[in-house]
mmCIF file of C-alpha atoms in Angstrom:
data_model
loop_
_atom_site.group_PDB
_atom_site.id
_atom_site.type_symbol
_atom_site.label_atom_id
_atom_site.label_comp_id
_atom_site.label_asym_id
_atom_site.label_seq_id
_atom_site.Cartn_x
_atom_site.Cartn_y
_atom_site.Cartn_z
ATOM 1 C CA UNK A 407 -144.294 73.738 136.555
ATOM 2 C CA UNK A 408 -144.591 71.992 139.923
ATOM 3 C CA UNK A 409 -148.044 70.719 138.966
ATOM 4 C CA UNK A 410 -146.642 68.663 136.085
ATOM 5 C CA UNK A 411 -144.547 66.667 138.543
ATOM 6 C CA UNK A 412 -147.697 65.332 140.144
ATOM 7 C CA UNK A 413 -148.592 63.657 136.885
ATOM 8 C CA UNK A 414 -145.490 61.426 137.006
ATOM 9 C CA UNK A 415 -146.748 58.891 139.585
ATOM 10 C CA UNK A 416 -150.057 58.763 137.764
ATOM 11 C CA UNK A 417 -148.295 58.153 134.454
ATOM 12 C CA UNK A 418 -146.148 55.391 135.956
ATOM 13 C CA UNK A 419 -149.258 53.783 137.397
ATOM 14 C CA UNK A 420 -151.057 53.995 134.050
ATOM 15 C CA UNK A 421 -148.158 52.367 132.213
ATOM 16 C CA UNK A 422 -147.716 49.556 134.724
ATOM 17 C CA UNK A 423 -151.474 48.998 134.964
ATOM 18 C CA UNK A 424 -151.825 48.698 131.214
ATOM 19 C CA UNK A 425 -149.146 45.988 131.166
ATOM 20 C CA UNK A 426 -150.960 44.077 133.871
ATOM 21 C CA UNK A 427 -154.297 44.544 132.132
ATOM 22 C CA UNK A 428 -152.883 43.134 128.929
ATOM 23 C CA UNK A 429 -151.467 40.229 130.924
ATOM 24 C CA UNK A 430 -154.825 39.334 132.456
ATOM 25 C CA UNK A 431 -155.953 37.681 129.272
ATOM 26 C CA UNK A 432 -152.792 35.621 128.875
ATOM 27 C CA UNK A 433 -152.074 32.211 130.312
ATOM 28 C CA UNK A 434 -148.644 32.151 131.986
ATOM 29 C CA UNK A 435 -148.482 28.395 131.513
ATOM 30 C CA UNK A 436 -148.447 28.787 127.742
ATOM 31 C CA UNK A 437 -144.830 29.105 126.778
ATOM 32 C CA UNK A 438 -143.610 30.111 123.329
ATOM 33 C CA UNK A 439 -141.728 27.318 121.618
ATOM 34 C CA UNK A 440 -137.990 27.787 121.349
ATOM 35 C CA UNK A 441 -138.169 25.967 118.017
ATOM 36 C CA UNK A 442 -140.467 28.332 116.168
ATOM 37 C CA UNK A 443 -139.389 28.818 112.558
ATOM 38 C CA UNK A 444 -136.645 26.265 113.041
ATOM 39 C CA UNK A 445 -136.539 22.889 111.325
ATOM 40 C CA UNK A 446 -138.048 20.001 113.249
ATOM 41 C CA UNK A 447 -135.502 18.342 115.558
ATOM 42 C CA UNK A 448 -133.582 15.221 114.628
ATOM 43 C CA UNK A 449 -135.379 12.178 115.927
ATOM 44 C CA UNK A 450 -136.335 8.628 114.900
ATOM 45 C CA UNK A 451 -139.067 6.768 116.737
ATOM 46 C CA UNK A 452 -140.126 3.148 116.337
ATOM 47 C CA UNK A 453 -143.711 2.353 115.355
ATOM 48 C CA UNK A 454 -146.417 1.178 117.707
ATOM 49 C CA UNK A 455 -146.421 -2.576 117.376
ATOM 50 C CA UNK A 456 -149.768 -3.782 116.162
ATOM 51 C CA UNK A 457 -150.947 -0.698 114.324
ATOM 52 C CA UNK A 458 -153.026 -1.500 111.277
ATOM 53 C CA UNK A 459 -150.997 -0.073 108.375
ATOM 54 C CA UNK A 460 -148.550 -2.532 106.933
ATOM 55 C CA UNK A 461 -145.009 -1.369 106.505
ATOM 56 C CA UNK A 462 -145.456 0.970 109.438
ATOM 57 C CA UNK A 463 -142.060 2.497 110.064
ATOM 58 C CA UNK A 464 -142.659 4.828 112.950
ATOM 59 C CA UNK A 465 -141.916 8.517 112.795
ATOM 60 C CA UNK A 466 -138.722 10.380 112.040
ATOM 61 C CA UNK A 467 -137.607 13.834 110.989
ATOM 62 C CA UNK A 468 -137.582 13.022 107.286
ATOM 63 C CA UNK A 469 -141.272 12.125 107.431
ATOM 64 C CA UNK A 470 -142.069 15.749 108.199
ATOM 65 C CA UNK A 471 -140.653 17.417 105.083
ATOM 66 C CA UNK A 472 -142.833 15.996 102.342
ATOM 67 C CA UNK A 473 -143.949 19.148 100.599
ATOM 68 C CA UNK A 474 -147.221 19.749 102.390
ATOM 69 C CA UNK A 475 -148.051 21.077 105.841
ATOM 70 C CA UNK A 476 -149.054 18.722 108.629
ATOM 71 C CA UNK A 477 -149.653 18.508 112.341
ATOM 72 C CA UNK A 478 -147.574 16.642 114.885
ATOM 73 C CA UNK A 479 -149.592 15.736 117.954
ATOM 74 C CA UNK A 480 -147.949 14.569 121.173
ATOM 75 C CA UNK A 481 -150.321 12.374 123.158
ATOM 76 C CA UNK A 482 -150.448 9.626 125.787
ATOM 77 C CA UNK A 483 -153.036 7.160 127.001
ATOM 78 C CA UNK A 484 -152.523 8.320 130.594
ATOM 79 C CA UNK A 485 -153.293 11.916 129.705
ATOM 80 C CA UNK A 486 -156.890 12.933 130.356
ATOM 81 C CA UNK A 487 -156.949 16.121 128.243
ATOM 82 C CA UNK A 488 -155.750 13.958 125.335
ATOM 83 C CA UNK A 489 -158.977 12.003 125.547
ATOM 84 C CA UNK A 490 -160.937 15.243 125.412
ATOM 85 C CA UNK A 491 -158.949 16.489 122.456
ATOM 86 C CA UNK A 492 -159.090 13.304 120.405
ATOM 87 C CA UNK A 493 -162.468 13.787 118.648
ATOM 88 C CA UNK A 494 -161.216 17.173 117.453
ATOM 89 C CA UNK A 495 -158.235 15.463 115.850
ATOM 90 C CA UNK A 496 -160.481 12.870 114.274
ATOM 91 C CA UNK A 497 -162.511 15.595 112.617
ATOM 92 C CA UNK A 498 -159.374 17.287 111.289
ATOM 93 C CA UNK A 499 -158.135 13.996 109.878
ATOM 94 C CA UNK A 500 -161.459 13.475 108.119
ATOM 95 C CA UNK A 501 -161.024 16.849 106.453
ATOM 96 C CA UNK A 502 -157.769 15.598 104.999
ATOM 97 C CA UNK A 503 -155.275 17.156 107.400
ATOM 98 C CA UNK A 504 -152.210 14.943 107.866
ATOM 99 C CA UNK A 505 -151.550 14.328 111.554
ATOM 100 C CA UNK A 506 -148.503 12.500 112.857
ATOM 101 C CA UNK A 507 -148.621 11.180 116.391
ATOM 102 C CA UNK A 508 -145.977 10.855 119.067
ATOM 103 C CA UNK A 509 -146.947 8.477 121.859
ATOM 104 C CA UNK A 510 -145.141 10.151 124.739
ATOM 105 C CA UNK A 511 -143.807 8.013 127.597
ATOM 106 C CA UNK A 512 -146.536 5.474 127.045
ATOM 107 C CA UNK A 513 -146.757 1.687 127.132
ATOM 108 C CA UNK A 514 -147.320 0.433 123.565
ATOM 109 C CA UNK A 515 -150.288 -1.685 124.629
ATOM 110 C CA UNK A 516 -151.946 1.209 126.424
ATOM 111 C CA UNK A 517 -151.364 3.569 123.515
ATOM 112 C CA UNK A 518 -152.881 1.065 121.093
ATOM 113 C CA UNK A 519 -155.883 0.570 123.349
ATOM 114 C CA UNK A 520 -156.306 4.342 123.490
ATOM 115 C CA UNK A 521 -156.372 4.569 119.696
ATOM 116 C CA UNK A 522 -158.694 1.602 119.331
ATOM 117 C CA UNK A 523 -161.105 3.109 121.811
ATOM 118 C CA UNK A 524 -161.086 6.731 120.658
ATOM 119 C CA UNK A 525 -160.161 6.428 117.014
ATOM 120 C CA UNK A 526 -156.900 6.709 115.108
ATOM 121 C CA UNK A 527 -156.498 9.984 113.208
ATOM 122 C CA UNK A 528 -152.773 9.562 112.681
ATOM 123 C CA UNK A 529 -150.923 8.855 109.483
ATOM 124 C CA UNK A 530 -147.871 7.703 111.354
ATOM 125 C CA UNK A 531 -147.251 7.168 115.043
ATOM 126 C CA UNK A 532 -143.857 7.147 116.739
ATOM 127 C CA UNK A 533 -143.381 5.609 120.173
ATOM 128 C CA UNK A 534 -141.335 7.822 122.482
ATOM 129 C CA UNK A 535 -140.825 5.454 125.404
ATOM 130 C CA UNK A 536 -138.372 7.494 127.480
ATOM 131 C CA UNK A 537 -139.592 10.943 126.503
ATOM 132 C CA UNK A 538 -136.286 11.838 124.881
ATOM 133 C CA UNK A 539 -137.858 12.816 121.568
ATOM 134 C CA UNK A 540 -140.263 14.958 123.557
ATOM 135 C CA UNK A 541 -137.339 16.824 125.076
ATOM 136 C CA UNK A 542 -135.924 17.400 121.576
ATOM 137 C CA UNK A 543 -139.251 18.989 120.657
ATOM 138 C CA UNK A 544 -139.337 21.091 123.818
ATOM 139 C CA UNK A 545 -142.439 19.296 125.045
ATOM 140 C CA UNK A 546 -143.333 20.245 128.605
ATOM 141 C CA UNK A 547 -146.802 18.770 128.890
ATOM 142 C CA UNK A 548 -149.244 16.548 127.109
ATOM 143 C CA UNK A 549 -150.983 17.062 124.740
ATOM 144 C CA UNK A 550 -149.068 19.420 122.503
ATOM 145 C CA UNK A 551 -149.612 20.050 118.815
ATOM 146 C CA UNK A 552 -147.127 21.426 116.322
ATOM 147 C CA UNK A 553 -147.840 22.814 112.880
ATOM 148 C CA UNK A 554 -145.129 21.864 110.387
ATOM 149 C CA UNK A 555 -144.804 23.379 106.930
ATOM 150 C CA UNK A 556 -143.916 21.577 103.700
ATOM 151 C CA UNK A 557 -140.211 21.963 104.352
ATOM 152 C CA UNK A 558 -140.333 20.417 107.812
ATOM 153 C CA UNK A 559 -140.052 23.724 109.647
ATOM 154 C CA UNK A 560 -141.993 24.187 112.888
ATOM 155 C CA UNK A 561 -144.361 27.102 112.452
ATOM 156 C CA UNK A 562 -146.549 26.948 115.545
ATOM 157 C CA UNK A 563 -146.830 25.108 118.832
ATOM 158 C CA UNK A 564 -150.033 24.822 120.820
ATOM 159 C CA UNK A 565 -149.663 23.459 124.352
ATOM 160 C CA UNK A 566 -152.728 21.796 125.822
ATOM 161 C CA UNK A 567 -155.737 20.138 124.218
ATOM 162 C CA UNK A 568 -156.820 21.597 120.899
ATOM 163 C CA UNK A 569 -160.151 23.349 121.039
ATOM 164 C CA UNK A 570 -162.513 23.959 118.127
ATOM 165 C CA UNK A 571 -161.877 27.687 118.600
ATOM 166 C CA UNK A 572 -158.133 27.280 118.297
ATOM 167 C CA UNK A 573 -158.613 25.112 115.219
ATOM 168 C CA UNK A 574 -160.920 27.570 113.519
ATOM 169 C CA UNK A 575 -159.051 30.725 114.452
ATOM 170 C CA UNK A 576 -155.436 29.637 114.196
ATOM 171 C CA UNK A 577 -154.752 26.123 112.951
ATOM 172 C CA UNK A 578 -156.921 25.981 109.846
ATOM 173 C CA UNK A 579 -155.921 29.435 108.563
ATOM 174 C CA UNK A 580 -152.265 28.618 109.175
ATOM 175 C CA UNK A 581 -152.515 25.288 107.354
ATOM 176 C CA UNK A 582 -154.252 27.009 104.483
ATOM 177 C CA UNK A 583 -151.566 29.648 104.337
ATOM 178 C CA UNK A 584 -148.775 27.078 104.406
ATOM 179 C CA UNK A 585 -150.414 25.045 101.670
ATOM 180 C CA UNK A 586 -149.896 28.099 99.502
ATOM 181 C CA UNK B 150 -134.538 22.436 178.459
ATOM 182 C CA UNK B 151 -132.581 19.807 176.618
ATOM 183 C CA UNK B 152 -135.738 18.361 175.140
ATOM 184 C CA UNK B 153 -136.795 21.789 174.001
ATOM 185 C CA UNK B 154 -133.454 22.330 172.285
ATOM 186 C CA UNK B 155 -133.629 18.932 170.631
ATOM 187 C CA UNK B 156 -137.135 19.625 169.373
ATOM 188 C CA UNK B 157 -136.077 22.996 167.989
ATOM 189 C CA UNK B 158 -133.100 21.508 166.185
ATOM 190 C CA UNK B 159 -135.302 18.811 164.696
ATOM 191 C CA UNK B 160 -137.761 21.411 163.473
ATOM 192 C CA UNK B 161 -135.014 23.488 161.923
ATOM 193 C CA UNK B 162 -133.567 20.504 160.115
ATOM 194 C CA UNK B 163 -137.000 19.544 158.853
ATOM 195 C CA UNK B 164 -137.373 23.045 157.472
ATOM 196 C CA UNK B 165 -134.307 22.706 155.258
ATOM 197 C CA UNK B 166 -135.064 22.471 151.543
ATOM 198 C CA UNK B 167 -135.540 18.869 150.393
ATOM 199 C CA UNK B 168 -134.377 18.101 146.893
ATOM 200 C CA UNK B 169 -136.396 15.803 144.648
ATOM 201 C CA UNK B 170 -133.305 14.018 143.354
ATOM 202 C CA UNK B 171 -133.770 10.253 143.486
ATOM 203 C CA UNK B 172 -130.962 7.864 144.484
ATOM 204 C CA UNK B 173 -131.031 6.175 141.082
ATOM 205 C CA UNK B 174 -130.192 9.463 139.372
ATOM 206 C CA UNK B 175 -127.086 10.230 141.393
ATOM 207 C CA UNK B 176 -123.881 9.983 139.379
ATOM 208 C CA UNK B 177 -121.087 7.781 140.734
ATOM 209 C CA UNK B 178 -118.499 10.545 140.327
ATOM 210 C CA UNK B 179 -119.086 13.082 143.133
ATOM 211 C CA UNK B 180 -117.530 15.946 141.199
ATOM 212 C CA UNK B 181 -119.877 15.341 138.279
ATOM 213 C CA UNK B 182 -122.826 14.956 140.604
ATOM 214 C CA UNK B 183 -121.946 18.267 142.238
ATOM 215 C CA UNK B 184 -121.918 19.920 138.824
ATOM 216 C CA UNK B 185 -125.233 18.304 137.999
ATOM 217 C CA UNK B 186 -126.780 19.664 141.199
ATOM 218 C CA UNK B 187 -125.424 23.123 140.547
ATOM 219 C CA UNK B 188 -126.815 23.076 137.012
ATOM 220 C CA UNK B 189 -130.077 21.641 138.275
ATOM 221 C CA UNK B 190 -130.502 24.723 140.429
ATOM 222 C CA UNK B 191 -130.163 26.882 137.321
ATOM 223 C CA UNK B 192 -132.925 25.169 135.351
ATOM 224 C CA UNK B 193 -136.616 25.803 135.862
ATOM 225 C CA UNK B 194 -139.121 22.998 135.975
ATOM 226 C CA UNK B 195 -141.603 24.000 133.303
ATOM 227 C CA UNK B 196 -144.412 22.056 134.927
ATOM 228 C CA UNK B 197 -144.123 23.493 138.440
ATOM 229 C CA UNK B 198 -142.827 26.756 137.158
ATOM 230 C CA UNK B 199 -141.625 28.187 140.440
ATOM 231 C CA UNK B 200 -139.248 25.335 141.206
ATOM 232 C CA UNK B 201 -135.902 24.309 139.849
ATOM 233 C CA UNK B 202 -135.609 20.835 138.365
ATOM 234 C CA UNK B 203 -133.680 19.793 141.474
ATOM 235 C CA UNK B 204 -136.651 20.666 143.661
ATOM 236 C CA UNK B 205 -139.559 19.575 141.508
ATOM 237 C CA UNK B 206 -141.094 16.118 141.650
ATOM 238 C CA UNK B 207 -142.589 16.391 138.184
ATOM 239 C CA UNK B 208 -141.736 13.730 135.591
ATOM 240 C CA UNK B 209 -140.287 16.313 133.245
ATOM 241 C CA UNK B 210 -137.980 17.560 136.003
ATOM 242 C CA UNK B 211 -136.658 14.050 136.505
ATOM 243 C CA UNK B 212 -136.178 13.609 132.765
ATOM 244 C CA UNK B 213 -134.243 16.867 132.598
ATOM 245 C CA UNK B 214 -132.125 15.926 135.631
ATOM 246 C CA UNK B 215 -131.212 12.660 133.920
ATOM 247 C CA UNK B 216 -130.505 14.541 130.698
ATOM 248 C CA UNK B 217 -128.186 16.975 132.498
ATOM 249 C CA UNK B 218 -126.271 14.087 134.018
ATOM 250 C CA UNK B 219 -125.982 12.324 130.679
ATOM 251 C CA UNK B 220 -124.614 15.470 129.039
ATOM 252 C CA UNK B 221 -122.101 15.885 131.855
ATOM 253 C CA UNK B 222 -120.967 12.285 131.491
ATOM 254 C CA UNK B 223 -120.689 12.828 127.736
ATOM 255 C CA UNK B 224 -118.161 15.555 128.433
ATOM 256 C CA UNK B 225 -120.219 18.734 128.004
ATOM 257 C CA UNK B 226 -119.105 21.824 129.888
ATOM 258 C CA UNK B 227 -121.544 23.603 132.211
ATOM 259 C CA UNK B 228 -122.236 26.223 129.569
ATOM 260 C CA UNK B 229 -122.788 23.497 126.971
ATOM 261 C CA UNK B 230 -125.378 21.745 129.113
ATOM 262 C CA UNK B 231 -127.302 24.935 129.751
ATOM 263 C CA UNK B 232 -127.136 25.825 126.082
ATOM 264 C CA UNK B 233 -128.448 22.368 125.150
ATOM 265 C CA UNK B 234 -131.527 22.716 127.328
ATOM 266 C CA UNK B 235 -132.005 26.375 126.423
ATOM 267 C CA UNK B 236 -131.994 25.529 122.705
ATOM 268 C CA UNK B 237 -134.962 23.236 123.220
ATOM 269 C CA UNK B 238 -136.960 25.099 125.841
ATOM 270 C CA UNK B 239 -136.124 28.767 125.430
ATOM 271 C CA UNK B 240 -135.329 31.569 127.867
ATOM 272 C CA UNK B 241 -137.939 30.553 130.400
ATOM 273 C CA UNK B 242 -136.160 27.331 131.355
ATOM 274 C CA UNK B 243 -133.230 29.337 132.720
ATOM 275 C CA UNK B 244 -133.878 30.504 136.250
ATOM 276 C CA UNK B 245 -131.356 33.252 135.545
ATOM 277 C CA UNK B 246 -132.624 34.752 132.290
ATOM 278 C CA UNK B 247 -130.025 35.877 129.763
ATOM 279 C CA UNK B 248 -129.301 39.571 129.569
ATOM 280 C CA UNK B 249 -130.460 40.818 126.188
ATOM 281 C CA UNK B 250 -132.616 43.736 125.059
ATOM 282 C CA UNK B 251 -135.837 41.901 125.764
ATOM 283 C CA UNK B 252 -134.817 41.246 129.384
ATOM 284 C CA UNK B 253 -133.198 44.608 130.185
ATOM 285 C CA UNK B 254 -136.369 45.788 131.886
ATOM 286 C CA UNK B 255 -136.400 42.672 134.029
ATOM 287 C CA UNK B 256 -132.747 42.924 135.048
ATOM 288 C CA UNK B 257 -132.252 46.663 135.385
ATOM 289 C CA UNK B 258 -135.789 47.880 136.119
ATOM 290 C CA UNK B 259 -135.497 47.632 139.913
ATOM 291 C CA UNK B 260 -132.204 49.564 139.944
ATOM 292 C CA UNK B 261 -133.639 52.213 137.659
ATOM 293 C CA UNK B 262 -136.617 52.599 139.967
ATOM 294 C CA UNK B 263 -134.304 52.763 142.982
ATOM 295 C CA UNK B 264 -132.206 55.446 141.334
ATOM 296 C CA UNK B 265 -135.335 57.340 140.345
ATOM 297 C CA UNK B 266 -136.669 57.201 143.874
ATOM 298 C CA UNK B 267 -133.345 58.315 145.344
ATOM 299 C CA UNK B 268 -133.191 61.209 142.880
ATOM 300 C CA UNK B 269 -136.716 62.184 143.796
ATOM 301 C CA UNK B 270 -135.824 62.228 147.487
ATOM 302 C CA UNK B 271 -132.690 64.287 146.859
ATOM 303 C CA UNK B 272 -134.628 66.824 144.796
ATOM 304 C CA UNK B 273 -137.246 67.096 147.490
ATOM 305 C CA UNK B 274 -134.674 67.626 150.245
ATOM 306 C CA UNK B 275 -132.981 70.424 148.333
ATOM 307 C CA UNK B 276 -136.159 72.140 147.299
ATOM 308 C CA UNK B 277 -137.560 72.251 150.819
ATOM 309 C CA UNK B 278 -135.952 75.586 151.560
ATOM 310 C CA UNK B 279 -138.549 77.688 153.388
ATOM 311 C CA UNK B 280 -139.245 80.897 151.423
ATOM 312 C CA UNK B 281 -137.183 83.636 153.047
ATOM 313 C CA UNK B 282 -139.509 85.912 154.893
ATOM 314 C CA UNK B 283 -139.137 89.603 154.225
ATOM 315 C CA UNK B 284 -137.251 91.249 157.088
ATOM 316 C CA UNK B 285 -139.459 92.991 159.657
ATOM 317 C CA UNK B 286 -140.064 96.741 159.389
ATOM 318 C CA UNK B 287 -139.518 98.992 162.501
ATOM 319 C CA UNK B 288 -143.205 99.212 163.525
ATOM 320 C CA UNK B 289 -143.628 95.445 162.962
ATOM 321 C CA UNK B 290 -140.630 94.853 165.179
ATOM 322 C CA UNK B 291 -142.155 97.104 167.851
ATOM 323 C CA UNK B 292 -145.390 95.044 167.666
ATOM 324 C CA UNK B 293 -143.384 91.839 167.948
ATOM 325 C CA UNK B 294 -141.547 93.132 171.008
ATOM 326 C CA UNK B 295 -144.824 94.173 172.597
ATOM 327 C CA UNK B 296 -146.349 90.758 171.986
ATOM 328 C CA UNK B 297 -143.304 88.879 173.245
ATOM 329 C CA UNK B 298 -143.073 90.923 176.439
ATOM 330 C CA UNK B 299 -146.798 90.824 177.131
ATOM 331 C CA UNK B 300 -147.346 89.735 180.674
ATOM 332 C CA UNK B 301 -143.776 90.598 181.806
ATOM 333 C CA UNK B 302 -143.521 92.098 185.290
#
């Protein structure tokens, strides 16, 4: 009977070690969104002055519940990973994915220059000058991408620049699923 | 000696925590500002994740500090302000995580381990009774006497 007691420290070690092992593959900087499965927050952003589409009205909550899934991408001209991510967005837009942009704490001129230089994959762009809309979305870094379903509900949040892997493994399947 | 003391005091003062709060953020009402600082200590900067928003120099920390002050000026209670930020950023933004089933292990784990360790020690102390030796027989006692008195006189 005494022998069994010796197994206890070993068992505790095994349990704790397995938690740590599982944690090795995770990135502690990636936080789960507090808004998952909740409707997109209330916000209304002005457009980027000078963007090509006529009648450009910026971006607001109502624009996100139009009956088909879409992405909302938070970006800024001063954000280097955003530059790296941008071609990936362009490719998605070419495939017909609707992407709305939020220019986060950016000067309108700089944001426009960014889009002119790297391409403009966005259907609509809202200018979030003071970052307040970002706070409503729970944004804690740039870039961030949200997947919104047809009813305007946030289904997924990816912090950091989108990678082709993430697009293939998570984003595209999710968009397909939401399209029904 | 005096110079040494002065230098030591200076060093100690320099070692005090320096907040990242900028003068332009400070509220005119000192009571409100005090509340804002207290709340700022409760909120985590999500960029520099080991610091509170009062301590962090990150842009987001400043934005959240300003937001806290605006909510206070708008009449929110302390709990309201924390709830406002928590609704947008989740459990992790609170430096004191809420107590619910998913955080029980975090909150109570150390005490459970302490209790377990104490119990283990107690059990060990009470079990360490040396096995009672069988009493000595007469010839064994004679041998013991002989051995003990070996070399006497």
